[in-house]
């Protein structure tokens, strides 16, 4: 089972499978704008939609916090392009 978490101290959104970390999104935060700089999923778990689920979790959290988004990470940029319901988050 996938478990999602946010670690504001390290500026990371994390995903684990059966208690083992399998992916993360790294970001910087300046004046309420989160710049998603990096998305990573372990090679063994790639191709299973984990990065997309983690991105949705992270962007839902960004929305809840009232932040805006800069999608510097190419994966995040293409994901937002494919999910226009998140375009309102763009800074």
PDB file of C-alpha atoms in Angstrom:
ATOM      1  CA  UNK A   1       0.000   0.000   0.000  1.00  0.00           C
ATOM      2  CA  UNK A   2       1.264   3.471  -0.894  1.00  0.00           C
ATOM      3  CA  UNK A   3       1.642   6.020   1.883  1.00  0.00           C
ATOM      4  CA  UNK A   4       2.190   9.718   1.222  1.00  0.00           C
ATOM      5  CA  UNK A   5       3.762  12.277   3.525  1.00  0.00           C
ATOM      6  CA  UNK A   6       5.080  15.834   3.570  1.00  0.00           C
ATOM      7  CA  UNK A   7       8.286  16.765   5.378  1.00  0.00           C
ATOM      8  CA  UNK A   8       8.365  20.571   5.549  1.00  0.00           C
ATOM      9  CA  UNK A   9      11.783  20.577   7.249  1.00  0.00           C
ATOM     10  CA  UNK A  10      13.494  18.907   4.277  1.00  0.00           C
ATOM     11  CA  UNK A  11      11.096  20.415   1.699  1.00  0.00           C
ATOM     12  CA  UNK A  12      10.059  17.026   0.365  1.00  0.00           C
ATOM     13  CA  UNK A  13       6.889  15.157  -0.455  1.00  0.00           C
ATOM     14  CA  UNK A  14       7.486  11.456   0.089  1.00  0.00           C
ATOM     15  CA  UNK A  15       5.885   8.197  -0.952  1.00  0.00           C
ATOM     16  CA  UNK A  16       6.498   4.800   0.638  1.00  0.00           C
ATOM     17  CA  UNK A  17       5.371   1.305  -0.283  1.00  0.00           C
ATOM     18  CA  UNK A  18       5.021  -1.198   2.570  1.00  0.00           C
ATOM     19  CA  UNK A  19       7.061   1.154   4.760  1.00  0.00           C
ATOM     20  CA  UNK A  20       9.922   1.497   2.284  1.00  0.00           C
ATOM     21  CA  UNK A  21      10.608   4.865   0.591  1.00  0.00           C
ATOM     22  CA  UNK A  22      10.057   4.651  -3.162  1.00  0.00           C
ATOM     23  CA  UNK A  23       9.903   8.269  -4.317  1.00  0.00           C
ATOM     24  CA  UNK A  24      10.012  11.950  -3.552  1.00  0.00           C
ATOM     25  CA  UNK A  25       9.393  15.439  -4.852  1.00  0.00           C
ATOM     26  CA  UNK A  26      11.872  18.083  -3.743  1.00  0.00           C
ATOM     27  CA  UNK A  27      10.967  21.749  -3.630  1.00  0.00           C
ATOM     28  CA  UNK A  28      12.046  25.157  -2.436  1.00  0.00           C
ATOM     29  CA  UNK A  29       9.631  27.575  -0.795  1.00  0.00           C
ATOM     30  CA  UNK A  30       9.825  31.353  -1.063  1.00  0.00           C
ATOM     31  CA  UNK A  31       7.030  33.722  -0.057  1.00  0.00           C
ATOM     32  CA  UNK A  32       4.315  31.087  -0.439  1.00  0.00           C
ATOM     33  CA  UNK A  33       5.570  29.850  -3.815  1.00  0.00           C
ATOM     34  CA  UNK A  34       6.710  26.228  -4.001  1.00  0.00           C
ATOM     35  CA  UNK A  35       9.213  25.548  -6.774  1.00  0.00           C
ATOM     36  CA  UNK A  36       9.076  21.822  -7.519  1.00  0.00           C
ATOM     37  CA  UNK A  37      12.650  21.117  -8.598  1.00  0.00           C
ATOM     38  CA  UNK A  38      12.900  17.340  -8.661  1.00  0.00           C
ATOM     39  CA  UNK A  39      10.722  14.230  -8.906  1.00  0.00           C
ATOM     40  CA  UNK A  40      12.280  10.841  -8.282  1.00  0.00           C
ATOM     41  CA  UNK A  41      10.894   7.297  -8.160  1.00  0.00           C
ATOM     42  CA  UNK A  42      13.011   4.210  -7.501  1.00  0.00           C
ATOM     43  CA  UNK A  43      13.805   2.355 -10.737  1.00  0.00           C
ATOM     44  CA  UNK A  44      12.149  -0.833  -9.424  1.00  0.00           C
ATOM     45  CA  UNK A  45       8.810   0.961  -9.063  1.00  0.00           C
ATOM     46  CA  UNK A  46       8.841   3.158 -12.170  1.00  0.00           C
ATOM     47  CA  UNK A  47       6.022   2.762 -14.661  1.00  0.00           C
ATOM     48  CA  UNK A  48       3.389   2.069 -11.991  1.00  0.00           C
ATOM     49  CA  UNK A  49       1.925   5.571 -11.783  1.00  0.00           C
ATOM     50  CA  UNK A  50       3.570   6.339  -8.455  1.00  0.00           C
ATOM     51  CA  UNK A  51       5.058   9.672  -9.576  1.00  0.00           C
ATOM     52  CA  UNK A  52       1.639  10.807 -10.780  1.00  0.00           C
ATOM     53  CA  UNK A  53      -0.058   9.850  -7.523  1.00  0.00           C
ATOM     54  CA  UNK A  54       2.661  11.606  -5.528  1.00  0.00           C
ATOM     55  CA  UNK A  55       2.340  14.712  -7.698  1.00  0.00           C
ATOM     56  CA  UNK A  56      -1.428  14.813  -7.168  1.00  0.00           C
ATOM     57  CA  UNK A  57      -0.940  14.426  -3.398  1.00  0.00           C
ATOM     58  CA  UNK A  58       1.672  17.209  -3.350  1.00  0.00           C
ATOM     59  CA  UNK A  59      -0.365  19.615  -5.473  1.00  0.00           C
ATOM     60  CA  UNK A  60      -3.474  19.013  -3.380  1.00  0.00           C
ATOM     61  CA  UNK A  61      -1.360  19.950  -0.361  1.00  0.00           C
ATOM     62  CA  UNK A  62      -0.026  23.052  -2.139  1.00  0.00           C
ATOM     63  CA  UNK A  63      -3.628  24.093  -2.808  1.00  0.00           C
ATOM     64  CA  UNK A  64      -4.667  23.449   0.814  1.00  0.00           C
ATOM     65  CA  UNK A  65      -1.813  25.594   2.089  1.00  0.00           C
ATOM     66  CA  UNK A  66      -2.689  28.437  -0.274  1.00  0.00           C
ATOM     67  CA  UNK A  67       0.697  28.264  -1.991  1.00  0.00           C
ATOM     68  CA  UNK A  68       1.434  28.821  -5.668  1.00  0.00           C
ATOM     69  CA  UNK A  69       3.575  26.553  -7.847  1.00  0.00           C
ATOM     70  CA  UNK A  70       6.587  26.917 -10.101  1.00  0.00           C
ATOM     71  CA  UNK A  71       7.000  23.571 -11.903  1.00  0.00           C
ATOM     72  CA  UNK A  72      10.751  23.672 -12.643  1.00  0.00           C
ATOM     73  CA  UNK A  73      10.823  19.873 -12.667  1.00  0.00           C
ATOM     74  CA  UNK A  74      10.031  18.655 -16.210  1.00  0.00           C
ATOM     75  CA  UNK A  75       7.845  15.845 -14.856  1.00  0.00           C
ATOM     76  CA  UNK A  76       5.760  18.255 -12.777  1.00  0.00           C
ATOM     77  CA  UNK A  77       5.434  20.645 -15.726  1.00  0.00           C
ATOM     78  CA  UNK A  78       4.155  17.917 -18.056  1.00  0.00           C
ATOM     79  CA  UNK A  79       1.840  16.533 -15.351  1.00  0.00           C
ATOM     80  CA  UNK A  80       0.218  19.947 -14.812  1.00  0.00           C
ATOM     81  CA  UNK A  81      -0.102  20.354 -18.600  1.00  0.00           C
ATOM     82  CA  UNK A  82      -2.053  17.051 -18.676  1.00  0.00           C
ATOM     83  CA  UNK A  83      -4.189  18.014 -15.653  1.00  0.00           C
ATOM     84  CA  UNK A  84      -5.520  21.521 -16.320  1.00  0.00           C
ATOM     85  CA  UNK A  85      -7.558  21.429 -13.108  1.00  0.00           C
ATOM     86  CA  UNK A  86      -4.261  22.288 -11.373  1.00  0.00           C
ATOM     87  CA  UNK A  87      -3.320  25.195 -13.682  1.00  0.00           C
ATOM     88  CA  UNK A  88      -4.720  27.696 -11.170  1.00  0.00           C
ATOM     89  CA  UNK A  89      -1.787  26.870  -8.888  1.00  0.00           C
ATOM     90  CA  UNK A  90       0.794  28.200 -11.335  1.00  0.00           C
ATOM     91  CA  UNK A  91       2.642  31.287 -10.132  1.00  0.00           C
TER      92      UNK A  91
END
